[in-house]
PDB file of C-alpha atoms and ligand atoms in Angstrom:
ATOM      1  CA  MET A   1       7.768  -4.726  30.077  1.00 51.00           C
ATOM      2  CA  ALA A   2       6.272  -4.446  26.188  1.00 51.00           C
ATOM      3  CA  GLU A   3       6.268  -8.518  26.859  1.00 60.00           C
ATOM      4  CA  GLN A   4       2.828  -7.916  29.126  1.00 77.00           C
ATOM      5  CA  TYR A   5       1.450  -7.123  25.336  1.00 87.00           C
ATOM      6  CA  THR A   6       0.544  -9.773  23.236  1.00 89.00           C
ATOM      7  CA  ARG A   7       2.368 -10.459  19.804  1.00 91.00           C
ATOM      8  CA  PHE A   8       1.607 -12.865  17.122  1.00 91.00           C
ATOM      9  CA  LYS A   9       3.733 -15.384  18.304  1.00 88.00           C
ATOM     10  CA  ASP A  10       1.289 -15.506  21.502  1.00 90.00           C
ATOM     11  CA  ILE A  11      -1.877 -16.393  19.256  1.00 92.00           C
ATOM     12  CA  SER A  12      -2.641 -19.594  18.428  1.00 93.00           C
ATOM     13  CA  ILE A  13      -3.072 -21.205  14.160  1.00 94.00           C
ATOM     14  CA  SER A  14      -6.928 -21.037  14.254  1.00 96.00           C
ATOM     15  CA  GLU A  15      -6.880 -17.470  14.546  1.00 95.00           C
ATOM     16  CA  ARG A  16      -3.638 -16.916  12.459  1.00 95.00           C
ATOM     17  CA  ILE A  17      -5.442 -18.691  10.099  1.00 96.00           C
ATOM     18  CA  LEU A  18      -8.462 -16.341  10.379  1.00 97.00           C
ATOM     19  CA  ASN A  19      -6.441 -13.282  10.420  1.00 96.00           C
ATOM     20  CA  THR A  20      -4.880 -14.649   7.194  1.00 96.00           C
ATOM     21  CA  VAL A  21      -8.099 -15.286   5.002  1.00 97.00           C
ATOM     22  CA  PHE A  22      -9.219 -11.889   6.696  1.00 97.00           C
ATOM     23  CA  LEU A  23      -6.409  -9.701   5.379  1.00 97.00           C
ATOM     24  CA  LEU A  24      -5.966 -11.411   2.414  1.00 96.00           C
ATOM     25  CA  THR A  25     -10.315 -11.006   1.636  1.00 97.00           C
ATOM     26  CA  ILE A  26      -9.582  -7.477   1.998  1.00 96.00           C
ATOM     27  CA  GLY A  27      -6.597  -7.063   0.283  1.00 95.00           C
ATOM     28  CA  LEU A  28      -8.811  -8.655  -2.796  1.00 96.00           C
ATOM     29  CA  GLY A  29     -11.882  -6.578  -2.113  1.00 95.00           C
ATOM     30  CA  TYR A  30      -9.139  -3.441  -2.160  1.00 94.00           C
ATOM     31  CA  VAL A  31      -7.672  -4.274  -5.995  1.00 94.00           C
ATOM     32  CA  VAL A  32     -11.482  -5.262  -7.213  1.00 95.00           C
ATOM     33  CA  ALA A  33     -12.414  -1.508  -5.812  1.00 92.00           C
ATOM     34  CA  LEU A  34      -9.560  -0.156  -7.610  1.00 92.00           C
ATOM     35  CA  VAL A  35     -10.422  -1.870 -10.533  1.00 94.00           C
ATOM     36  CA  ASN A  36     -14.046  -0.497 -10.730  1.00 91.00           C
ATOM     37  CA  MET A  37     -12.761   3.045  -9.767  1.00 89.00           C
ATOM     38  CA  TYR A  38     -10.819   2.395 -13.596  1.00 90.00           C
ATOM     39  CA  TYR A  39     -13.690   1.607 -15.315  1.00 88.00           C
ATOM     40  CA  THR A  40     -16.498   4.296 -13.605  1.00 84.00           C
ATOM     41  CA  HIS A  41     -13.470   7.171 -14.115  1.00 84.00           C
ATOM     42  CA  GLN A  42     -11.374   6.470 -17.289  1.00 83.00           C
ATOM     43  CA  GLY A  43     -12.454   8.375 -20.685  1.00 77.00           C
ATOM     44  CA  ARG A  44     -14.277  10.589 -19.246  1.00 75.00           C
ATOM     45  CA  ASP A  45     -11.713  13.148 -21.056  1.00 77.00           C
ATOM     46  CA  GLY A  46     -12.650  11.438 -24.332  1.00 71.00           C
ATOM     47  CA  ARG A  47      -9.036   9.494 -24.008  1.00 79.00           C
ATOM     48  CA  PRO A  48      -8.813   6.039 -22.456  1.00 83.00           C
ATOM     49  CA  GLY A  49      -7.608   5.392 -19.522  1.00 85.00           C
ATOM     50  CA  LEU A  50      -7.427   7.607 -16.290  1.00 88.00           C
ATOM     51  CA  SER A  51      -5.721  10.609 -15.976  1.00 89.00           C
ATOM     52  CA  ILE A  52      -5.867  13.425 -13.693  1.00 89.00           C
ATOM     53  CA  GLU A  53      -8.454  15.265 -16.295  1.00 86.00           C
ATOM     54  CA  ASP A  54     -10.636  12.465 -15.606  1.00 86.00           C
ATOM     55  CA  VAL A  55     -10.588  12.917 -11.729  1.00 88.00           C
ATOM     56  CA  ILE A  56     -11.421  16.585 -12.101  1.00 87.00           C
ATOM     57  CA  ILE A  57     -14.355  16.132 -14.884  1.00 84.00           C
ATOM     58  CA  ASN A  58     -15.962  13.620 -11.765  1.00 85.00           C
ATOM     59  CA  TYR A  59     -15.872  16.141  -9.045  1.00 88.00           C
ATOM     60  CA  HIS A  60     -15.179  19.671 -10.904  1.00 86.00           C
ATOM     61  CA  GLY A  61     -17.264  19.077 -13.606  1.00 83.00           C
ATOM     62  CA  SER A  62     -16.014  21.066 -16.895  1.00 80.00           C
ATOM     63  CA  ALA A  63     -17.226  22.642 -19.731  1.00 71.00           C
ATOM     64  CA  THR A  64     -16.327  21.473 -22.626  1.00 71.00           C
ATOM     65  CA  GLN A  65     -18.416  18.142 -21.606  1.00 75.00           C
ATOM     66  CA  THR A  66     -21.216  19.538 -21.155  1.00 85.00           C
ATOM     67  CA  ARG A  67     -24.266  18.141 -22.873  1.00 87.00           C
ATOM     68  CA  LEU A  68     -24.722  21.491 -24.962  1.00 93.00           C
ATOM     69  CA  ALA A  69     -20.997  21.302 -25.633  1.00 89.00           C
ATOM     70  CA  ASN A  70     -20.853  17.977 -26.997  1.00 86.00           C
ATOM     71  CA  ALA A  71     -24.308  18.098 -28.913  1.00 91.00           C
ATOM     72  CA  ILE A  72     -23.196  21.442 -30.449  1.00 92.00           C
ATOM     73  CA  ASN A  73     -19.816  19.928 -31.269  1.00 87.00           C
ATOM     74  CA  GLY A  74     -21.308  16.989 -32.925  1.00 87.00           C
ATOM     75  CA  VAL A  75     -24.444  15.999 -33.704  1.00 92.00           C
ATOM     76  CA  MET A  76     -26.021  19.272 -33.706  1.00 95.00           C
ATOM     77  CA  GLU A  77     -23.663  21.510 -35.068  1.00 94.00           C
ATOM     78  CA  PRO A  78     -25.630  20.928 -38.604  1.00 95.00           C
ATOM     79  CA  ASN A  79     -28.949  22.684 -37.338  1.00 95.00           C
ATOM     80  CA  LEU A  80     -26.417  26.302 -36.737  1.00 95.00           C
ATOM     81  CA  LYS A  81     -27.199  28.274 -39.605  1.00 95.00           C
ATOM     82  CA  TYR A  82     -24.129  30.105 -39.110  1.00 94.00           C
ATOM     83  CA  LYS A  83     -20.653  27.896 -37.597  1.00 92.00           C
ATOM     84  CA  SER A  84     -18.997  30.760 -35.647  1.00 93.00           C
ATOM     85  CA  ASP A  85     -22.799  30.764 -33.864  1.00 94.00           C
ATOM     86  CA  LYS A  86     -20.576  27.757 -32.187  1.00 93.00           C
ATOM     87  CA  ASP A  87     -17.977  30.035 -30.858  1.00 92.00           C
ATOM     88  CA  VAL A  88     -20.299  32.016 -29.397  1.00 94.00           C
ATOM     89  CA  ILE A  89     -22.682  29.849 -27.461  1.00 94.00           C
ATOM     90  CA  LEU A  90     -18.785  27.753 -26.490  1.00 90.00           C
ATOM     91  CA  ARG A  91     -18.236  31.174 -24.921  1.00 91.00           C
ATOM     92  CA  TRP A  92     -20.764  31.769 -22.993  1.00 92.00           C
ATOM     93  CA  ILE A  93     -20.959  27.978 -21.372  1.00 89.00           C
ATOM     94  CA  ASN A  94     -16.905  28.798 -20.430  1.00 84.00           C
ATOM     95  CA  ASN A  95     -17.943  32.014 -18.861  1.00 84.00           C
ATOM     96  CA  GLY A  96     -20.892  29.800 -16.988  1.00 82.00           C
ATOM     97  CA  ALA A  97     -23.200  30.199 -18.643  1.00 88.00           C
ATOM     98  CA  ASP A  98     -25.167  33.020 -16.786  1.00 90.00           C
ATOM     99  CA  GLU A  99     -28.293  34.390 -17.499  1.00 93.00           C
ATOM    100  CA  PRO A 100     -27.212  38.371 -18.692  1.00 95.00           C
ATOM    101  CA  GLU A 101     -25.539  36.646 -21.438  1.00 95.00           C
ATOM    102  CA  TYR A 102     -27.479  34.195 -22.352  1.00 96.00           C
ATOM    103  CA  THR A 103     -30.217  36.963 -23.181  1.00 95.00           C
ATOM    104  CA  GLU A 104     -27.960  39.223 -25.045  1.00 96.00           C
ATOM    105  CA  LYS A 105     -26.278  36.734 -27.018  1.00 96.00           C
ATOM    106  CA  VAL A 106     -27.650  32.714 -27.023  1.00 96.00           C
ATOM    107  CA  ALA A 107     -31.044  33.231 -26.752  1.00 96.00           C
ATOM    108  CA  PRO A 108     -30.993  34.263 -30.357  1.00 96.00           C
ATOM    109  CA  ILE A 109     -29.346  31.543 -31.951  1.00 97.00           C
ATOM    110  CA  LEU A 110     -31.061  29.017 -29.820  1.00 97.00           C
ATOM    111  CA  ASN A 111     -34.580  30.822 -30.429  1.00 96.00           C
ATOM    112  CA  ARG A 112     -33.321  30.626 -34.458  1.00 96.00           C
ATOM    113  CA  ASP A 113     -32.346  27.537 -34.925  1.00 96.00           C
ATOM    114  CA  CYS A 114     -32.966  25.238 -32.149  1.00 96.00           C
ATOM    115  CA  ILE A 115     -36.290  25.753 -30.097  1.00 95.00           C
ATOM    116  CA  ILE A 116     -38.297  24.369 -33.658  1.00 95.00           C
ATOM    117  CA  CYS A 117     -36.924  21.124 -32.080  1.00 95.00           C
ATOM    118  CA  HIS A 118     -35.935  21.887 -28.652  1.00 96.00           C
ATOM    119  CA  THR A 119     -39.456  23.062 -26.630  1.00 95.00           C
ATOM    120  CA  PRO A 120     -41.633  21.085 -24.510  1.00 94.00           C
ATOM    121  CA  SER A 121     -44.563  21.341 -26.265  1.00 94.00           C
ATOM    122  CA  ILE A 122     -43.100  20.273 -29.743  1.00 92.00           C
ATOM    123  CA  ASN A 123     -40.461  17.863 -28.140  1.00 92.00           C
ATOM    124  CA  PRO A 124     -40.898  17.234 -24.384  1.00 93.00           C
ATOM    125  CA  SER A 125     -38.426  14.257 -24.255  1.00 93.00           C
ATOM    126  CA  LEU A 126     -36.051  17.018 -25.611  1.00 94.00           C
ATOM    127  CA  PRO A 127     -33.819  19.140 -23.800  1.00 94.00           C
ATOM    128  CA  ASP A 128     -35.852  22.827 -23.351  1.00 95.00           C
ATOM    129  CA  LEU A 129     -33.907  25.259 -24.957  1.00 96.00           C
ATOM    130  CA  SER A 130     -37.020  28.117 -25.028  1.00 95.00           C
ATOM    131  CA  ASN A 131     -35.658  29.645 -21.654  1.00 95.00           C
ATOM    132  CA  TYR A 132     -32.514  30.356 -19.809  1.00 95.00           C
ATOM    133  CA  ALA A 133     -34.102  28.087 -17.383  1.00 93.00           C
ATOM    134  CA  GLY A 134     -33.902  24.663 -19.249  1.00 93.00           C
ATOM    135  CA  ALA A 135     -30.779  25.661 -21.220  1.00 94.00           C
ATOM    136  CA  ALA A 136     -28.904  26.522 -18.529  1.00 91.00           C
ATOM    137  CA  VAL A 137     -29.351  22.620 -17.624  1.00 87.00           C
ATOM    138  CA  VAL A 138     -27.440  21.908 -20.505  1.00 91.00           C
ATOM    139  CA  ALA A 139     -24.826  24.118 -20.131  1.00 90.00           C
ATOM    140  CA  HIS A 140     -23.755  24.314 -16.692  1.00 83.00           C
ATOM    141  CA  ALA A 141     -20.468  22.572 -16.161  1.00 74.00           C
ATOM    142  CA  GLY A 142     -21.797  19.211 -14.011  1.00 73.00           C
ATOM    143  CA  GLY A 143     -19.815  17.488 -12.002  1.00 79.00           C
ATOM    144  CA  ALA A 144     -20.540  15.615  -8.920  1.00 83.00           C
ATOM    145  CA  THR A 145     -23.404  17.146  -6.357  1.00 83.00           C
ATOM    146  CA  ILE A 146     -22.875  17.776  -3.101  1.00 88.00           C
ATOM    147  CA  PRO A 147     -25.793  15.425  -2.255  1.00 89.00           C
ATOM    148  CA  LYS A 148     -24.114  13.119  -3.849  1.00 89.00           C
ATOM    149  CA  LEU A 149     -20.670  13.322  -2.984  1.00 92.00           C
ATOM    150  CA  VAL A 150     -21.992  13.146   0.462  1.00 94.00           C
ATOM    151  CA  LYS A 151     -23.984   9.911   0.029  1.00 94.00           C
ATOM    152  CA  VAL A 152     -20.517   8.420  -1.125  1.00 92.00           C
ATOM    153  CA  SER A 153     -19.062  10.134   1.996  1.00 95.00           C
ATOM    154  CA  HIS A 154     -20.698   8.642   4.383  1.00 94.00           C
ATOM    155  CA  ILE A 155     -20.357   4.943   2.981  1.00 93.00           C
ATOM    156  CA  HIS A 156     -16.920   5.029   2.620  1.00 93.00           C
ATOM    157  CA  LEU A 157     -16.341   6.393   5.859  1.00 95.00           C
ATOM    158  CA  PHE A 158     -18.133   4.070   8.198  1.00 95.00           C
ATOM    159  CA  GLY A 159     -17.063   1.242   5.638  1.00 94.00           C
ATOM    160  CA  ILE A 160     -13.834   1.592   5.129  1.00 95.00           C
ATOM    161  CA  ALA A 161     -13.196   3.393   9.097  1.00 96.00           C
ATOM    162  CA  PHE A 162     -14.516  -0.682   9.639  1.00 96.00           C
ATOM    163  CA  ILE A 163     -12.421  -2.049   7.405  1.00 96.00           C
ATOM    164  CA  LEU A 164      -9.187   0.164   8.874  1.00 97.00           C
ATOM    165  CA  TYR A 165     -10.030  -0.721  11.674  1.00 97.00           C
ATOM    166  CA  PHE A 166      -9.743  -4.587  12.136  1.00 97.00           C
ATOM    167  CA  ILE A 167      -6.834  -4.172   9.753  1.00 97.00           C
ATOM    168  CA  GLY A 168      -4.874  -1.747  12.313  1.00 97.00           C
ATOM    169  CA  LYS A 169      -5.813  -4.488  15.168  1.00 96.00           C
ATOM    170  CA  ILE A 170      -4.282  -7.454  13.775  1.00 97.00           C
ATOM    171  CA  PHE A 171      -1.682  -4.935  13.248  1.00 97.00           C
ATOM    172  CA  LEU A 172      -0.584  -4.204  16.638  1.00 95.00           C
ATOM    173  CA  LEU A 173       0.325  -7.549  17.258  1.00 94.00           C
ATOM    174  CA  CYS A 174       3.352  -6.741  15.375  1.00 94.00           C
ATOM    175  CA  ASP A 175       6.903  -6.802  16.731  1.00 92.00           C
ATOM    176  CA  ILE A 176       8.234  -3.284  15.569  1.00 92.00           C
ATOM    177  CA  ASN A 177       8.712  -0.038  16.922  1.00 93.00           C
ATOM    178  CA  ILE A 178       6.415   0.889  19.119  1.00 92.00           C
ATOM    179  CA  TYR A 179       6.090   4.774  17.679  1.00 95.00           C
ATOM    180  CA  VAL A 180       6.419   3.641  14.576  1.00 95.00           C
ATOM    181  CA  LYS A 181       3.587   1.526  15.317  1.00 94.00           C
ATOM    182  CA  ARG A 182       1.727   4.060  16.709  1.00 95.00           C
ATOM    183  CA  ILE A 183       1.723   6.878  13.738  1.00 97.00           C
ATOM    184  CA  ALA A 184       1.178   3.943  11.659  1.00 96.00           C
ATOM    185  CA  VAL A 185      -2.182   2.756  12.780  1.00 96.00           C
ATOM    186  CA  VAL A 186      -3.252   6.745  12.445  1.00 97.00           C
ATOM    187  CA  ILE A 187      -2.208   7.185   8.460  1.00 97.00           C
ATOM    188  CA  PRO A 188      -4.697   5.061   6.981  1.00 97.00           C
ATOM    189  CA  PHE A 189      -7.372   6.903   8.684  1.00 97.00           C
ATOM    190  CA  ALA A 190      -5.668  10.577   7.926  1.00 97.00           C
ATOM    191  CA  ALA A 191      -5.629   9.235   4.395  1.00 97.00           C
ATOM    192  CA  MET A 192      -8.999   8.350   4.106  1.00 96.00           C
ATOM    193  CA  LEU A 193     -10.243  11.678   5.910  1.00 97.00           C
ATOM    194  CA  LEU A 194      -7.924  13.672   3.626  1.00 97.00           C
ATOM    195  CA  ASP A 195      -9.256  11.674   0.399  1.00 95.00           C
ATOM    196  CA  VAL A 196     -12.952  12.301   1.366  1.00 96.00           C
ATOM    197  CA  LEU A 197     -12.402  15.820   2.578  1.00 96.00           C
ATOM    198  CA  SER A 198     -10.284  16.918  -0.897  1.00 95.00           C
ATOM    199  CA  TRP A 199     -13.202  15.500  -2.884  1.00 94.00           C
ATOM    200  CA  PHE A 200     -15.605  18.400  -1.611  1.00 94.00           C
ATOM    201  CA  ILE A 201     -12.432  20.802  -1.872  1.00 94.00           C
ATOM    202  CA  THR A 202     -12.083  19.330  -5.788  1.00 92.00           C
ATOM    203  CA  LYS A 203     -15.666  20.215  -6.716  1.00 88.00           C
ATOM    204  CA  ALA A 204     -15.183  23.786  -6.373  1.00 86.00           C
ATOM    205  CA  ILE A 205     -10.762  23.980  -6.835  1.00 89.00           C
ATOM    206  CA  PRO A 206      -9.921  21.507  -9.597  1.00 88.00           C
ATOM    207  CA  GLU A 207      -6.339  21.402  -8.856  1.00 91.00           C
ATOM    208  CA  PHE A 208      -7.094  19.094  -5.507  1.00 92.00           C
ATOM    209  CA  ALA A 209      -7.746  17.032  -7.828  1.00 93.00           C
ATOM    210  CA  TYR A 210      -4.207  15.822  -7.238  1.00 95.00           C
ATOM    211  CA  VAL A 211      -4.726  15.655  -3.372  1.00 95.00           C
ATOM    212  CA  VAL A 212      -7.663  13.018  -3.853  1.00 94.00           C
ATOM    213  CA  VAL A 213      -4.889  10.693  -6.065  1.00 94.00           C
ATOM    214  CA  ALA A 214      -2.101  11.441  -3.112  1.00 95.00           C
ATOM    215  CA  SER A 215      -4.357  10.829  -0.222  1.00 95.00           C
ATOM    216  CA  GLY A 216      -6.430   7.773  -1.901  1.00 94.00           C
ATOM    217  CA  ALA A 217      -2.897   6.415  -3.076  1.00 94.00           C
ATOM    218  CA  LEU A 218      -1.297   6.705   0.917  1.00 96.00           C
ATOM    219  CA  MET A 219      -4.581   5.503   2.361  1.00 96.00           C
ATOM    220  CA  GLY A 220      -4.192   2.277  -0.003  1.00 95.00           C
ATOM    221  CA  LEU A 221      -0.206   2.126   0.295  1.00 96.00           C
ATOM    222  CA  SER A 222      -0.439   2.194   4.411  1.00 96.00           C
ATOM    223  CA  MET A 223      -2.861   0.015   4.143  1.00 96.00           C
ATOM    224  CA  GLY A 224      -1.367  -2.456   2.218  1.00 96.00           C
ATOM    225  CA  LEU A 225       1.852  -2.513   3.745  1.00 96.00           C
ATOM    226  CA  GLN A 226       0.163  -3.258   7.296  1.00 97.00           C
ATOM    227  CA  ILE A 227      -1.636  -5.848   5.695  1.00 97.00           C
ATOM    228  CA  LEU A 228       1.721  -7.318   4.319  1.00 96.00           C
ATOM    229  CA  LEU A 229       4.065  -6.634   7.120  1.00 96.00           C
ATOM    230  CA  SER A 230       0.998  -8.670   9.777  1.00 96.00           C
ATOM    231  CA  VAL A 231       1.182 -11.633   6.955  1.00 96.00           C
ATOM    232  CA  TYR A 232       4.721 -11.948   7.273  1.00 95.00           C
ATOM    233  CA  GLN A 233       5.281 -11.425  10.805  1.00 94.00           C
ATOM    234  CA  MET A 234       2.447 -14.255  11.935  1.00 93.00           C
ATOM    235  CA  TRP A 235       3.568 -16.877   9.612  1.00 93.00           C
ATOM    236  CA  PHE A 236       7.217 -16.393   9.102  1.00 90.00           C
ATOM    237  CA  TYR A 237       9.141 -14.089  12.122  1.00 84.00           C
ATOM    238  CA  SER A 238       9.741 -15.062  15.453  1.00 70.00           C
ATOM    239  CA  ARG A 239      11.347 -12.837  17.814  1.00 68.00           C
ATOM    240  CA  LYS A 240      14.703 -15.212  19.110  1.00 55.00           C
ATOM    241  CA  PRO A 241      16.205 -16.358  21.903  1.00 47.00           C
ATOM    242  CA  ASN A 242      13.027 -17.898  24.208  1.00 46.00           C
TER     243      ASN A 242
HETATM  244  C1  LIG B   1     -34.633  18.813 -35.859  1.00 57.61           C
HETATM  245  C2  LIG B   1     -34.962  18.922 -34.772  1.00 57.61           C
HETATM  246  C3  LIG B   1     -33.431  19.877 -33.864  1.00 57.61           C
HETATM  247  C4  LIG B   1     -32.940  20.469 -33.753  1.00 57.61           C
HETATM  248  C5  LIG B   1     -33.227  22.041 -35.180  1.00 57.61           C
HETATM  249  C6  LIG B   1     -32.393  20.504 -32.911  1.00 57.61           C
HETATM  250  N1  LIG B   1     -32.093  19.592 -32.232  1.00 57.61           N
HETATM  251 FE1  LIG B   1     -31.045  19.088 -30.661  1.00 57.61          FE
HETATM  252  N2  LIG B   1     -31.846  17.445 -30.401  1.00 57.61           N
HETATM  253  C7  LIG B   1     -32.660  16.884 -31.391  1.00 57.61           C
HETATM  254  C8  LIG B   1     -33.323  15.181 -30.967  1.00 57.61           C
HETATM  255  C9  LIG B   1     -33.960  14.258 -32.049  1.00 57.61           C
HETATM  256  C10 LIG B   1     -32.642  14.997 -30.361  1.00 57.61           C
HETATM  257  C11 LIG B   1     -32.544  13.887 -29.223  1.00 57.61           C
HETATM  258  C12 LIG B   1     -31.790  12.716 -30.077  1.00 57.61           C
HETATM  259  C13 LIG B   1     -29.796  12.998 -30.217  1.00 57.61           C
HETATM  260  O1  LIG B   1     -29.443  13.287 -29.247  1.00 57.61           O
HETATM  261  O2  LIG B   1     -29.022  12.896 -31.136  1.00 57.61           O
HETATM  262  C14 LIG B   1     -31.079  16.214 -29.447  1.00 57.61           C
HETATM  263  C15 LIG B   1     -30.743  16.291 -28.873  1.00 57.61           C
HETATM  264  C16 LIG B   1     -30.231  17.318 -28.469  1.00 57.61           C
HETATM  265  C17 LIG B   1     -29.283  18.186 -26.714  1.00 57.61           C
HETATM  266  C18 LIG B   1     -29.459  16.828 -26.073  1.00 57.61           C
HETATM  267  C19 LIG B   1     -27.610  15.932 -26.068  1.00 57.61           C
HETATM  268  C20 LIG B   1     -27.371  14.831 -24.841  1.00 57.61           C
HETATM  269  O3  LIG B   1     -26.870  14.942 -23.622  1.00 57.61           O
HETATM  270  O4  LIG B   1     -28.510  13.971 -24.882  1.00 57.61           O
HETATM  271  C21 LIG B   1     -28.837  18.852 -27.046  1.00 57.61           C
HETATM  272  C22 LIG B   1     -28.155  19.468 -26.043  1.00 57.61           C
HETATM  273  C23 LIG B   1     -29.137  19.903 -28.074  1.00 57.61           C
HETATM  274  N3  LIG B   1     -29.738  18.838 -28.712  1.00 57.61           N
HETATM  275  C24 LIG B   1     -28.814  21.117 -28.618  1.00 57.61           C
HETATM  276  C25 LIG B   1     -29.447  21.557 -29.408  1.00 57.61           C
HETATM  277  C26 LIG B   1     -28.883  23.362 -30.439  1.00 57.61           C
HETATM  278  C27 LIG B   1     -28.100  24.149 -29.617  1.00 57.61           C
HETATM  279  C28 LIG B   1     -29.853  22.907 -31.367  1.00 57.61           C
HETATM  280  C29 LIG B   1     -29.171  24.180 -32.312  1.00 57.61           C
HETATM  281  C30 LIG B   1     -28.103  24.717 -32.609  1.00 57.61           C
HETATM  282  C31 LIG B   1     -30.316  22.284 -31.854  1.00 57.61           C
HETATM  283  N4  LIG B   1     -30.169  21.194 -30.498  1.00 57.61           N
HETATM  284  C32 LIG B   1     -31.419  21.804 -32.294  1.00 57.61           C
HETATM  285  C33 LIG B   1     -33.608  17.340 -32.501  1.00 57.61           C
HETATM  286  C34 LIG B   1     -33.184  18.682 -32.739  1.00 57.61           C
END
């Protein structure tokens, strides 16, 4: 019989208060985390607000957002002797900034227009444009590095697993269909794993940014529903008759 398991009606008021302040604090923490995500990701594509482009640039990078492209589209543009050379450099960046194309097409431009300033012996603090290795540093698409993703992943997996476990433990005291319950406790964990996995995939395949957003949203939604249903049943629900 299901009666042998503890439900919200079986726990003390003090325990309900403790559960409630915990759940509300986690809910608030989640909202603040969303605001933090907004501020750290928005506007990367040059337009205010958070968009799928921002997510792609964050994980995958973008050829138009490299330091070199920004520089020759902006403050460094007047240093180019011929405006048409800008397209040569941008095309090289878009093609992946490899060495053969650098040597053939880009090095002559940089050597003519840029290395008067961009050479370590002259300005050690400026990007070195006197050789391929130096130019590649500012020409590659960027995005998150694997070490950075690994670091953020392990923090997320450890931290969020604890949060989801405690929310789930409380949620299990709800009086709802047991099959719904069994699936509901797995969903936020599965969504979190998919989210973290899709960061790595987005680094290689930009379209996966949609999976990052969808799985992140699913985790937030499923966690939020567990919190709301738990708080509701703790205080406003009692199964009659008894
Ligand atoms: C007259 C000296 C001078 C010349 C010539 C020059 N630069 Fe610069 N460049 C600078 C200085 C100074 C900075 C750092 C200050 C800044 O970012 O505005 C800089 C910064 C940069 C940066 C780094 C921007 C960042 O993200 O920090 C890039 C990339 C760059 N220049 C590319 C070029 C290219 C390409 C050319 C040739 C078309 C060029 N520069 C020619 C002086 C020069």
